[in-house]
Tab-separated table of C-alpha atoms in Angstrom:
chain	number	residue	atom	x	y	z
A	1	MET	CA	-85.597	-68.579	-32.076
A	2	VAL	CA	-82.916	-68.845	-34.715
A	3	LEU	CA	-79.406	-70.614	-33.019
A	4	PRO	CA	-76.465	-68.230	-34.088
A	5	PHE	CA	-73.412	-70.420	-35.458
A	6	GLU	CA	-71.102	-67.589	-36.587
A	7	GLU	CA	-69.497	-68.043	-40.243
A	8	GLU	CA	-65.984	-68.778	-38.907
A	9	TYR	CA	-67.334	-71.962	-37.001
A	10	ARG	CA	-69.246	-73.215	-39.970
A	11	LYS	CA	-65.972	-73.081	-41.959
A	12	LYS	CA	-64.069	-74.987	-39.070
A	13	TYR	CA	-66.985	-77.726	-38.782
A	14	TYR	CA	-66.621	-77.789	-42.743
A	15	ARG	CA	-62.978	-78.702	-42.657
A	16	LEU	CA	-63.492	-81.573	-40.118
A	17	LEU	CA	-66.476	-82.820	-42.040
A	18	ASP	CA	-63.842	-83.233	-45.080
A	19	GLU	CA	-61.314	-85.038	-42.560
A	20	VAL	CA	-64.304	-87.587	-41.645
A	21	PHE	CA	-65.190	-88.110	-45.063
A	22	ASP	CA	-61.340	-88.480	-46.264
A	23	SER	CA	-61.069	-91.036	-42.976
A	24	ASN	CA	-63.694	-93.410	-44.197
A	25	PHE	CA	-64.720	-93.814	-40.680
A	26	TRP	CA	-67.995	-92.347	-39.847
A	27	SER	CA	-68.330	-94.004	-36.431
A	28	ASP	CA	-65.788	-95.344	-34.288
A	29	GLY	CA	-63.230	-92.947	-35.480
A	30	LYS	CA	-60.651	-90.138	-34.155
A	31	MET	CA	-63.291	-87.498	-33.870
A	32	ALA	CA	-64.937	-88.837	-30.804
A	33	ARG	CA	-61.620	-89.610	-29.329
A	34	VAL	CA	-60.528	-85.919	-29.824
A	35	PHE	CA	-63.645	-84.449	-28.618
A	36	GLU	CA	-63.699	-86.745	-25.593
A	37	GLU	CA	-60.011	-85.480	-24.898
A	38	LYS	CA	-61.219	-81.745	-25.379
A	39	PHE	CA	-64.361	-82.261	-22.931
A	40	LYS	CA	-61.871	-83.768	-20.348
A	41	GLU	CA	-59.957	-80.536	-20.667
A	42	PHE	CA	-62.901	-78.110	-20.022
A	43	THR	CA	-64.531	-80.383	-17.112
A	44	GLY	CA	-61.206	-82.043	-15.709
A	45	LEU	CA	-62.869	-85.121	-15.695
A	46	TYR	CA	-62.646	-88.447	-17.512
A	47	SER	CA	-65.132	-88.506	-20.696
A	48	CYS	CA	-66.964	-90.661	-22.733
A	49	ALA	CA	-69.148	-89.466	-25.711
A	50	VAL	CA	-72.382	-91.427	-26.259
A	51	SER	CA	-75.368	-91.120	-28.181
A	52	SER	CA	-77.556	-88.923	-25.916
A	53	GLY	CA	-77.800	-87.733	-22.283
A	54	GLY	CA	-80.537	-90.322	-21.376
A	55	THR	CA	-78.555	-93.349	-22.712
A	56	GLY	CA	-75.640	-91.832	-20.396
A	57	LEU	CA	-77.400	-92.116	-17.261
A	58	LEU	CA	-78.800	-95.463	-18.192
A	59	SER	CA	-75.630	-96.747	-18.680
A	60	ILE	CA	-74.085	-95.286	-15.447
A	61	LEU	CA	-77.374	-97.185	-13.577
A	62	GLU	CA	-76.004	-100.370	-15.335
A	63	TYR	CA	-72.375	-100.203	-13.986
A	64	VAL	CA	-73.610	-99.537	-10.684
A	65	GLY	CA	-76.312	-102.478	-10.869
A	66	VAL	CA	-79.649	-101.053	-9.570
A	67	ARG	CA	-81.876	-103.818	-11.152
A	68	GLY	CA	-84.381	-104.605	-8.350
A	69	LYS	CA	-83.502	-101.592	-6.123
A	70	GLU	CA	-84.518	-98.038	-5.103
A	71	VAL	CA	-83.044	-95.266	-7.196
A	72	ILE	CA	-84.101	-91.957	-5.796
A	73	VAL	CA	-84.675	-88.916	-8.401
A	74	PRO	CA	-86.191	-85.264	-8.117
A	75	ALA	CA	-89.609	-85.146	-9.284
A	76	ASN	CA	-88.823	-81.416	-10.769
A	77	THR	CA	-87.342	-82.780	-13.543
A	78	PHE	CA	-87.518	-83.980	-16.972
A	79	TRP	CA	-89.303	-87.608	-17.422
A	80	ALA	CA	-85.869	-89.116	-18.911
A	81	THR	CA	-84.093	-89.158	-15.478
A	82	ALA	CA	-86.954	-91.445	-13.972
A	83	GLN	CA	-86.934	-93.225	-17.501
A	84	ALA	CA	-83.400	-94.290	-17.159
A	85	ALA	CA	-83.997	-95.353	-13.537
A	86	LYS	CA	-86.804	-97.641	-14.891
A	87	LYS	CA	-85.333	-98.951	-17.754
A	88	ALA	CA	-82.325	-99.939	-15.736
A	89	GLY	CA	-84.768	-101.857	-13.657
A	90	ALA	CA	-84.975	-99.820	-10.740
A	91	ASP	CA	-87.812	-98.691	-8.328
A	92	VAL	CA	-88.128	-95.050	-8.754
A	93	VAL	CA	-88.784	-93.037	-5.360
A	94	TYR	CA	-89.413	-89.023	-6.168
A	95	ALA	CA	-88.063	-86.508	-3.602
A	96	ASP	CA	-88.999	-82.914	-3.239
A	97	CYS	CA	-86.468	-79.909	-4.238
A	98	ASN	CA	-85.905	-76.710	-2.570
A	99	ARG	CA	-87.536	-73.407	-3.555
A	100	ASP	CA	-84.154	-71.411	-3.798
A	101	ASP	CA	-82.494	-73.425	-6.256
A	102	LEU	CA	-85.294	-75.821	-7.665
A	103	CYS	CA	-82.958	-78.851	-7.012
A	104	MET	CA	-83.099	-81.893	-4.757
A	105	CYS	CA	-83.601	-81.196	-1.214
A	106	TYR	CA	-81.220	-82.796	0.930
A	107	GLU	CA	-83.788	-83.278	4.087
A	108	ASP	CA	-86.325	-84.858	1.633
A	109	MET	CA	-83.894	-87.008	-0.057
A	110	VAL	CA	-82.342	-88.651	3.394
A	111	SER	CA	-86.110	-89.063	4.517
A	112	LYS	CA	-86.799	-91.149	1.537
A	113	VAL	CA	-83.465	-93.573	1.858
A	114	THR	CA	-84.215	-97.119	2.773
A	115	PRO	CA	-81.845	-100.229	2.880
A	116	ASP	CA	-82.880	-100.633	-0.689
A	117	THR	CA	-81.267	-97.403	-1.926
A	118	LYS	CA	-78.649	-98.378	-4.265
A	119	ALA	CA	-78.398	-94.819	-5.699
A	120	VAL	CA	-79.234	-90.853	-5.994
A	121	ILE	CA	-79.773	-88.846	-9.268
A	122	VAL	CA	-79.080	-85.432	-8.550
A	123	VAL	CA	-80.343	-83.076	-11.444
A	124	HIS	CA	-78.539	-79.703	-11.904
A	125	ILE	CA	-81.599	-77.664	-12.928
A	126	GLY	CA	-81.411	-74.705	-14.735
A	127	GLY	CA	-77.713	-74.301	-15.453
A	128	HIS	CA	-76.248	-73.988	-12.055
A	129	ILE	CA	-75.202	-76.654	-9.401
A	130	ALA	CA	-77.614	-77.948	-6.960
A	131	PHE	CA	-77.115	-76.116	-3.671
A	132	ASP	CA	-77.160	-79.274	-1.412
A	133	ILE	CA	-74.940	-81.132	-3.689
A	134	GLU	CA	-72.088	-81.142	-1.374
A	135	LYS	CA	-74.281	-82.610	1.713
A	136	ILE	CA	-75.541	-85.056	-0.729
A	137	ALA	CA	-72.411	-86.097	-1.745
A	138	SER	CA	-71.103	-86.645	1.797
A	139	TYR	CA	-74.014	-88.454	2.568
A	140	CYS	CA	-74.237	-90.878	-0.133
A	141	GLU	CA	-70.625	-91.999	0.221
A	142	ALA	CA	-70.849	-92.281	4.344
A	143	HIS	CA	-73.939	-94.806	3.537
A	144	HIS	CA	-72.225	-96.146	0.466
A	145	ILE	CA	-75.087	-94.916	-2.268
A	146	ALA	CA	-74.223	-94.383	-5.849
A	147	LEU	CA	-74.168	-90.586	-6.320
A	148	ILE	CA	-75.232	-89.934	-10.041
A	149	GLU	CA	-75.422	-86.222	-11.468
A	150	ASP	CA	-77.698	-85.437	-14.340
A	151	CYS	CA	-75.965	-82.243	-15.936
A	152	ALA	CA	-78.084	-82.092	-18.921
A	153	HIS	CA	-78.321	-78.156	-18.147
A	154	ALA	CA	-75.104	-78.002	-16.656
A	155	HIS	CA	-72.235	-76.766	-19.196
A	156	GLY	CA	-70.076	-74.461	-18.032
A	157	ALA	CA	-71.307	-74.729	-14.534
A	158	GLU	CA	-68.733	-74.813	-11.438
A	159	TRP	CA	-68.816	-74.221	-7.597
A	160	ASN	CA	-65.436	-73.066	-6.645
A	161	GLY	CA	-63.578	-74.514	-9.550
A	162	LYS	CA	-65.188	-77.876	-9.335
A	163	THR	CA	-67.437	-78.639	-12.310
A	164	ALA	CA	-71.038	-80.450	-12.731
A	165	GLY	CA	-70.325	-84.277	-12.937
A	166	GLY	CA	-67.308	-84.276	-10.268
A	167	TYR	CA	-69.226	-84.607	-7.105
A	168	GLY	CA	-70.356	-88.396	-7.372
A	169	LEU	CA	-69.434	-91.479	-9.396
A	170	ALA	CA	-70.490	-90.039	-12.397
A	171	GLY	CA	-72.680	-87.563	-14.601
A	172	SER	CA	-74.193	-87.400	-18.001
A	173	TYR	CA	-74.476	-84.135	-20.076
A	174	SER	CA	-76.873	-83.566	-22.765
A	175	PHE	CA	-76.178	-82.050	-26.117
A	176	TYR	CA	-79.792	-81.873	-27.303
A	177	ALA	CA	-81.127	-79.143	-29.614
A	178	THR	CA	-82.062	-76.577	-26.867
A	179	LYS	CA	-78.992	-77.029	-24.428
A	180	THR	CA	-76.471	-74.233	-24.108
A	181	MET	CA	-74.071	-76.591	-26.168
A	182	PRO	CA	-76.395	-77.902	-28.618
A	183	LEU	CA	-75.295	-80.716	-31.143
A	184	GLY	CA	-78.732	-82.006	-32.170
A	185	GLU	CA	-78.411	-84.886	-30.245
A	186	GLY	CA	-75.440	-86.417	-28.166
A	187	GLY	CA	-74.393	-87.056	-24.578
A	188	MET	CA	-71.138	-87.144	-22.387
A	189	VAL	CA	-70.398	-89.451	-19.429
A	190	VAL	CA	-68.095	-87.909	-17.225
A	191	SER	CA	-66.468	-89.133	-13.956
A	192	ARG	CA	-63.291	-88.894	-11.661
A	193	ASP	CA	-62.869	-92.838	-11.975
A	194	LYS	CA	-60.986	-93.600	-15.212
A	195	ASP	CA	-61.879	-97.481	-15.019
A	196	LEU	CA	-65.919	-96.335	-15.119
A	197	ILE	CA	-64.872	-94.613	-18.416
A	198	SER	CA	-63.054	-97.402	-19.691
A	199	TRP	CA	-66.014	-99.530	-18.883
A	200	MET	CA	-68.313	-97.301	-20.603
A	201	ARG	CA	-66.283	-97.019	-23.790
A	202	LYS	CA	-67.015	-100.915	-23.986
A	203	PHE	CA	-70.576	-100.677	-22.979
A	204	ARG	CA	-71.743	-98.248	-25.550
A	205	ASN	CA	-70.156	-100.733	-28.445
A	206	TYR	CA	-71.988	-103.876	-27.585
A	207	GLY	CA	-69.290	-104.833	-25.027
A	208	LYS	CA	-66.551	-105.044	-27.570
A	209	GLU	CA	-62.913	-103.761	-27.631
A	210	VAL	CA	-60.588	-103.546	-30.692
A	211	LEU	CA	-57.289	-104.743	-29.955
A	212	PRO	CA	-54.055	-103.936	-31.600
A	213	GLY	CA	-53.904	-105.466	-34.881
A	214	ASN	CA	-57.791	-104.761	-35.498
A	215	VAL	CA	-58.628	-107.973	-33.312
A	216	VAL	CA	-61.943	-107.667	-32.257
A	217	THR	CA	-62.969	-109.086	-28.466
A	218	TYR	CA	-66.023	-109.358	-26.280
A	219	PRO	CA	-64.661	-108.701	-22.754
A	220	MET	CA	-67.889	-107.727	-21.614
A	221	LYS	CA	-71.445	-109.993	-22.289
A	222	GLU	CA	-73.488	-106.695	-22.049
A	223	GLY	CA	-73.921	-103.498	-23.647
A	224	PHE	CA	-75.569	-102.152	-26.574
A	225	ASN	CA	-75.212	-99.469	-29.170
A	226	TYR	CA	-74.752	-96.030	-27.675
A	227	ARG	CA	-71.998	-94.801	-29.620
A	228	MET	CA	-71.597	-90.959	-30.895
A	229	ASN	CA	-71.055	-91.006	-34.576
A	230	GLU	CA	-68.287	-88.670	-36.304
A	231	PHE	CA	-70.468	-85.934	-37.692
A	232	THR	CA	-71.932	-85.365	-34.202
A	233	ALA	CA	-68.437	-85.568	-32.492
A	234	ALA	CA	-67.026	-82.950	-35.006
A	235	LEU	CA	-69.866	-80.499	-34.157
A	236	GLY	CA	-68.849	-81.251	-30.229
A	237	ILE	CA	-65.517	-79.824	-31.232
A	238	VAL	CA	-66.723	-76.869	-32.722
A	239	GLN	CA	-69.093	-76.108	-30.148
A	240	LEU	CA	-67.043	-76.881	-27.110
A	241	GLU	CA	-64.594	-73.995	-28.686
A	242	ARG	CA	-67.459	-71.648	-29.165
A	243	LEU	CA	-68.594	-72.265	-25.657
A	244	PRO	CA	-66.520	-69.791	-23.416
A	245	ALA	CA	-67.703	-66.746	-25.631
A	246	VAL	CA	-71.519	-68.183	-25.076
A	247	LEU	CA	-71.001	-68.647	-21.696
A	248	GLU	CA	-69.469	-64.741	-21.310
A	249	TRP	CA	-72.482	-63.557	-23.233
A	250	LYS	CA	-75.078	-65.726	-20.859
A	251	ARG	CA	-73.404	-64.055	-17.684
A	252	LYS	CA	-72.649	-60.545	-18.578
A	253	LEU	CA	-76.307	-60.284	-19.565
A	254	ALA	CA	-77.304	-62.280	-16.138
A	255	GLY	CA	-75.502	-59.646	-14.517
A	256	LYS	CA	-77.841	-57.042	-15.962
A	257	PHE	CA	-80.698	-59.018	-14.968
A	258	ASP	CA	-79.492	-59.497	-11.674
A	259	GLN	CA	-79.619	-55.697	-11.222
A	260	ILE	CA	-83.472	-55.868	-12.110
A	261	PHE	CA	-85.099	-58.885	-10.349
A	262	GLU	CA	-85.122	-59.285	-6.405
A	263	LYS	CA	-86.789	-62.497	-6.454
A	264	ARG	CA	-84.720	-64.821	-8.603
A	265	VAL	CA	-82.204	-67.910	-8.071
A	266	ILE	CA	-79.396	-66.407	-6.003
A	267	LEU	CA	-76.128	-68.183	-6.294
A	268	PRO	CA	-73.970	-69.279	-3.423
A	269	GLU	CA	-70.401	-67.931	-3.212
A	270	GLY	CA	-68.421	-69.248	-5.662
A	271	MET	CA	-70.700	-70.398	-7.706
A	272	LYS	CA	-71.018	-70.253	-11.703
A	273	SER	CA	-73.946	-70.997	-13.767
A	274	GLY	CA	-74.065	-72.162	-17.563
A	275	TYR	CA	-77.484	-69.979	-17.121
A	276	TYR	CA	-79.300	-72.619	-19.445
A	277	LYS	CA	-82.112	-70.717	-17.950
A	278	TYR	CA	-82.217	-67.438	-15.974
A	279	ILE	CA	-84.820	-68.213	-13.065
A	280	VAL	CA	-87.095	-65.674	-11.407
A	281	PHE	CA	-90.135	-65.876	-8.791
A	282	ASP	CA	-93.328	-64.242	-9.062
A	283	GLU	CA	-92.116	-61.604	-11.325
A	284	THR	CA	-94.133	-60.160	-14.446
A	285	LEU	CA	-92.058	-60.365	-17.508
A	286	SER	CA	-92.717	-58.710	-20.676
A	287	GLU	CA	-91.029	-61.711	-22.783
A	288	GLU	CA	-90.106	-64.991	-21.307
A	289	THR	CA	-89.246	-68.466	-22.587
A	290	GLY	CA	-90.743	-71.630	-21.371
A	291	LYS	CA	-90.568	-72.665	-17.637
A	292	VAL	CA	-87.856	-75.001	-16.753
A	293	PHE	CA	-90.683	-77.717	-15.944
A	294	ASN	CA	-94.047	-77.824	-15.295
A	295	ASP	CA	-95.985	-79.939	-12.935
A	296	THR	CA	-97.625	-81.644	-15.639
A	297	ASP	CA	-93.970	-82.835	-16.372
A	298	PHE	CA	-93.301	-84.352	-13.114
A	299	GLY	CA	-92.548	-88.043	-13.136
A	300	ASN	CA	-95.120	-88.899	-10.367
A	301	GLU	CA	-97.657	-86.878	-12.292
A	302	ILE	CA	-97.033	-88.720	-15.583
A	303	GLU	CA	-97.504	-92.141	-13.589
A	304	GLY	CA	-100.596	-91.115	-11.988
A	305	ILE	CA	-98.774	-91.100	-8.697
A	306	LYS	CA	-100.213	-88.096	-6.107
A	307	LEU	CA	-97.356	-87.551	-3.811
A	308	ASP	CA	-96.537	-84.800	-0.859
A	309	LEU	CA	-94.022	-82.589	-2.787
A	310	PRO	CA	-94.706	-79.330	-1.748
A	311	ASN	CA	-91.763	-77.425	-2.777
A	312	SER	CA	-92.001	-78.889	-6.346
A	313	TYR	CA	-95.712	-77.814	-7.117
A	314	TRP	CA	-94.805	-74.269	-5.444
A	315	VAL	CA	-91.740	-73.938	-7.578
A	316	ALA	CA	-93.706	-75.213	-10.642
A	317	LYS	CA	-96.577	-72.503	-10.245
A	318	HIS	CA	-94.441	-69.643	-9.149
A	319	HIS	CA	-90.988	-69.745	-11.438
A	320	ARG	CA	-90.594	-67.783	-14.795
A	321	CYS	CA	-87.806	-67.867	-17.172
A	322	ALA	CA	-86.301	-64.540	-18.879
A	323	PRO	CA	-85.086	-65.166	-22.340
A	324	ILE	CA	-80.998	-65.563	-21.931
A	325	TYR	CA	-80.396	-68.064	-24.732
A	326	TYR	CA	-77.407	-66.939	-26.718
A	327	GLY	CA	-78.058	-64.458	-30.036
A	328	TRP	CA	-81.195	-63.099	-28.325
A	329	GLU	CA	-81.126	-59.437	-29.654
A	330	LYS	CA	-83.519	-56.997	-31.030
A	331	ALA	CA	-82.760	-54.493	-33.445
A	332	GLY	CA	-78.740	-54.405	-32.709
A	333	LEU	CA	-79.618	-53.285	-29.172
A	334	PRO	CA	-76.409	-53.604	-26.963
A	335	ILE	CA	-76.383	-55.910	-24.160
A	336	ASP	CA	-76.237	-53.473	-21.705
A	337	GLU	CA	-79.656	-52.366	-22.672
A	338	LEU	CA	-81.452	-55.538	-23.277
A	339	GLY	CA	-82.678	-56.338	-19.792
A	340	LYS	CA	-84.525	-52.624	-19.211
A	341	ALA	CA	-85.869	-52.757	-22.729
A	342	LEU	CA	-87.374	-56.068	-22.939
A	343	ILE	CA	-87.919	-57.143	-19.272
A	344	VAL	CA	-90.552	-55.149	-17.446
A	345	LYS	CA	-91.098	-55.571	-13.525
């Protein structure tokens, strides 16, 4: 796969790179601040740029204070989610998913809650928002459990106008090279809580704060280097500008796929997916991309722990992903014909 990056956007990126070089700030400069502000406009949430989606999750967990407590995560997700909880000092508890959306199952999550449960991490799988997110958010709020959203797949996802990362305490987006909005590396922590984002900006920079007159203080005795550099932030500004066109392309192709596949993830009323993946069940594809996750990717399997997670194992076996990455075309075939020509039931 060759990632398309149109000439006009390359030129915009090169101009921003000139600004970075001219500024003499390769980190802690204006590009990261501009990127954060533009991401805030896109999501409607306060935003803080970080070095990766994983460090974003780790930072939020440090803010919550989960050391010695339990954090519930879905088994059906990338190992980074559980690893973030482990590195923050928590005991990981694995929950099952739903078969219709691949995301955390509300009923199984509730069954795993104990007096030691400090946080729940919901992962928005495949580009759409978890179908049970509102029930999970209400439960967590009522029981004083921090709800954290792993938004690594969820660029552009929304439900009745509410974006991923806006249901709980905070969310973390990833800009890894395979994402719908790729920067190579990088992440963004988002939250409705302005104070949390203010804390994040210190935590990502060894706990320090720069006051007027370039006076450096250390108001926090914690933190590490989780900064995003200026070159990555500049690319983020350009990629965010491209994102609406990418999402429009993906959604248009998904609409064609919807006319072909009956056994697929069917979105609830009012939900829009960013279509990191287009997921079908027990369909025969002439071409496909890699699965979202195999059962060998499950955190409990990596740890060598056998658990009763029937839906997660069913999903791993029965789902497939039709190609929907931006720029996937053959011989100039118009988008209206892509589904019928390349995907065969």
